[in-house]
Amino acid sequence: MKTLKIYYINTNYINYLRKFDNRVAYNKTKTRPYVGVVYTFNNQTYFAPLSSPKPKHLTMNNRALDMFKIKDGELGIVNINNMIPTPISCLTEVLPLVKDKQYRKLIIEQTTYLNNHKRELLDKVNFFMLKYDTNKLSKRTKDRCCNFRLLEEKCKEYEKEEVAI
């Protein structure tokens, strides 16, 4: 299994996907860009956005299907419900670009934790996607999810357009 890394995602690609699904989160700003962990699921590269640590993460239920707590929420969460299929060309590894020592320390801690628990994360993603594909998520959970199948189609179209340019 590959080592997980944390990436920035291209704003143009995010804006492209938002035309089709408004649950795709915006890239915030240069100082607070969209970061996430990248993995392959069913031969598709997926970007799962991270949420920075917040007090509410400490009390969230570990059994929630649509998120993965990083160190019991101390280091944030992975938002499984908002993961998006992503061309590799739209990703840039975060760590080599981070200058701020405190932020760099957080990224290293998150990456280390995710790699030490990647089997748990990927098992949770697989279970979540099985529930999604078989329409066995609660309405409340499903309403928080991106439309994965539509976004997979749009990702393929984007890649074709990118190659044509």
JSON list of N, CA, C and O in Angstrom, two decimals, residues 3 13 62 64 66 88 92 96 108 131 133 147 159:
[
{"chain": "A", "resi": 3, "resn": "THR", "atom": "N", "xyz": [2.34, 5.07, 0.44]},
{"chain": "A", "resi": 3, "resn": "THR", "atom": "CA", "xyz": [2.38, 6.04, 1.53]},
{"chain": "A", "resi": 3, "resn": "THR", "atom": "C", "xyz": [1.40, 7.17, 1.20]},
{"chain": "A", "resi": 3, "resn": "THR", "atom": "O", "xyz": [1.39, 7.68, 0.08]},
{"chain": "A", "resi": 13, "resn": "TYR", "atom": "N", "xyz": [-9.78, 23.32, -11.01]},
{"chain": "A", "resi": 13, "resn": "TYR", "atom": "CA", "xyz": [-10.46, 22.03, -11.02]},
{"chain": "A", "resi": 13, "resn": "TYR", "atom": "C", "xyz": [-11.65, 22.04, -10.04]},
{"chain": "A", "resi": 13, "resn": "TYR", "atom": "O", "xyz": [-12.74, 21.57, -10.36]},
{"chain": "A", "resi": 62, "resn": "ASN", "atom": "N", "xyz": [-16.96, 8.43, 16.75]},
{"chain": "A", "resi": 62, "resn": "ASN", "atom": "CA", "xyz": [-16.01, 7.71, 15.89]},
{"chain": "A", "resi": 62, "resn": "ASN", "atom": "C", "xyz": [-16.72, 6.81, 14.88]},
{"chain": "A", "resi": 62, "resn": "ASN", "atom": "O", "xyz": [-16.14, 6.45, 13.87]},
{"chain": "A", "resi": 64, "resn": "ALA", "atom": "N", "xyz": [-19.32, 7.54, 13.11]},
{"chain": "A", "resi": 64, "resn": "ALA", "atom": "CA", "xyz": [-19.92, 8.26, 11.98]},
{"chain": "A", "resi": 64, "resn": "ALA", "atom": "C", "xyz": [-19.27, 7.75, 10.70]},
{"chain": "A", "resi": 64, "resn": "ALA", "atom": "O", "xyz": [-18.04, 7.68, 10.60]},
{"chain": "A", "resi": 66, "resn": "ASP", "atom": "N", "xyz": [-19.19, 8.99, 7.66]},
{"chain": "A", "resi": 66, "resn": "ASP", "atom": "CA", "xyz": [-18.70, 9.92, 6.64]},
{"chain": "A", "resi": 66, "resn": "ASP", "atom": "C", "xyz": [-17.49, 10.75, 7.03]},
{"chain": "A", "resi": 66, "resn": "ASP", "atom": "O", "xyz": [-17.12, 11.68, 6.33]},
{"chain": "A", "resi": 88, "resn": "ILE", "atom": "N", "xyz": [-4.36, 13.39, -11.15]},
{"chain": "A", "resi": 88, "resn": "ILE", "atom": "CA", "xyz": [-3.07, 13.58, -10.47]},
{"chain": "A", "resi": 88, "resn": "ILE", "atom": "C", "xyz": [-2.47, 14.94, -10.83]},
{"chain": "A", "resi": 88, "resn": "ILE", "atom": "O", "xyz": [-1.86, 15.61, -10.01]},
{"chain": "A", "resi": 92, "resn": "THR", "atom": "N", "xyz": [-0.78, 19.01, -5.78]},
{"chain": "A", "resi": 92, "resn": "THR", "atom": "CA", "xyz": [0.57, 19.45, -5.42]},
{"chain": "A", "resi": 92, "resn": "THR", "atom": "C", "xyz": [0.81, 19.07, -3.98]},
{"chain": "A", "resi": 92, "resn": "THR", "atom": "O", "xyz": [0.01, 19.42, -3.10]},
{"chain": "A", "resi": 96, "resn": "PRO", "atom": "N", "xyz": [6.48, 20.00, 0.99]},
{"chain": "A", "resi": 96, "resn": "PRO", "atom": "CA", "xyz": [7.64, 20.76, 0.48]},
{"chain": "A", "resi": 96, "resn": "PRO", "atom": "C", "xyz": [7.41, 22.27, 0.38]},
{"chain": "A", "resi": 96, "resn": "PRO", "atom": "O", "xyz": [8.36, 23.03, 0.31]},
{"chain": "A", "resi": 108, "resn": "ILE", "atom": "N", "xyz": [2.86, 17.27, 9.26]},
{"chain": "A", "resi": 108, "resn": "ILE", "atom": "CA", "xyz": [3.68, 16.08, 9.54]},
{"chain": "A", "resi": 108, "resn": "ILE", "atom": "C", "xyz": [2.94, 15.14, 10.50]},
{"chain": "A", "resi": 108, "resn": "ILE", "atom": "O", "xyz": [2.89, 13.92, 10.28]},
{"chain": "A", "resi": 131, "resn": "LYS", "atom": "N", "xyz": [-21.94, 1.39, 1.24]},
{"chain": "A", "resi": 131, "resn": "LYS", "atom": "CA", "xyz": [-23.24, 1.90, 1.71]},
{"chain": "A", "resi": 131, "resn": "LYS", "atom": "C", "xyz": [-23.80, 2.93, 0.72]},
{"chain": "A", "resi": 131, "resn": "LYS", "atom": "O", "xyz": [-24.99, 2.93, 0.43]},
{"chain": "A", "resi": 133, "resn": "ASP", "atom": "N", "xyz": [-23.12, 3.20, -2.57]},
{"chain": "A", "resi": 133, "resn": "ASP", "atom": "CA", "xyz": [-23.49, 2.55, -3.83]},
{"chain": "A", "resi": 133, "resn": "ASP", "atom": "C", "xyz": [-24.74, 1.69, -3.72]},
{"chain": "A", "resi": 133, "resn": "ASP", "atom": "O", "xyz": [-25.43, 1.48, -4.71]},
{"chain": "A", "resi": 147, "resn": "ASN", "atom": "N", "xyz": [-21.78, 13.98, -5.09]},
{"chain": "A", "resi": 147, "resn": "ASN", "atom": "CA", "xyz": [-22.32, 12.99, -6.01]},
{"chain": "A", "resi": 147, "resn": "ASN", "atom": "C", "xyz": [-21.12, 12.32, -6.69]},
{"chain": "A", "resi": 147, "resn": "ASN", "atom": "O", "xyz": [-20.65, 12.76, -7.74]},
{"chain": "A", "resi": 159, "resn": "GLU", "atom": "N", "xyz": [-10.11, 15.46, -17.64]},
{"chain": "A", "resi": 159, "resn": "GLU", "atom": "CA", "xyz": [-8.82, 14.90, -18.06]},
{"chain": "A", "resi": 159, "resn": "GLU", "atom": "C", "xyz": [-8.70, 14.88, -19.58]},
{"chain": "A", "resi": 159, "resn": "GLU", "atom": "O", "xyz": [-7.64, 15.20, -20.12]}
]
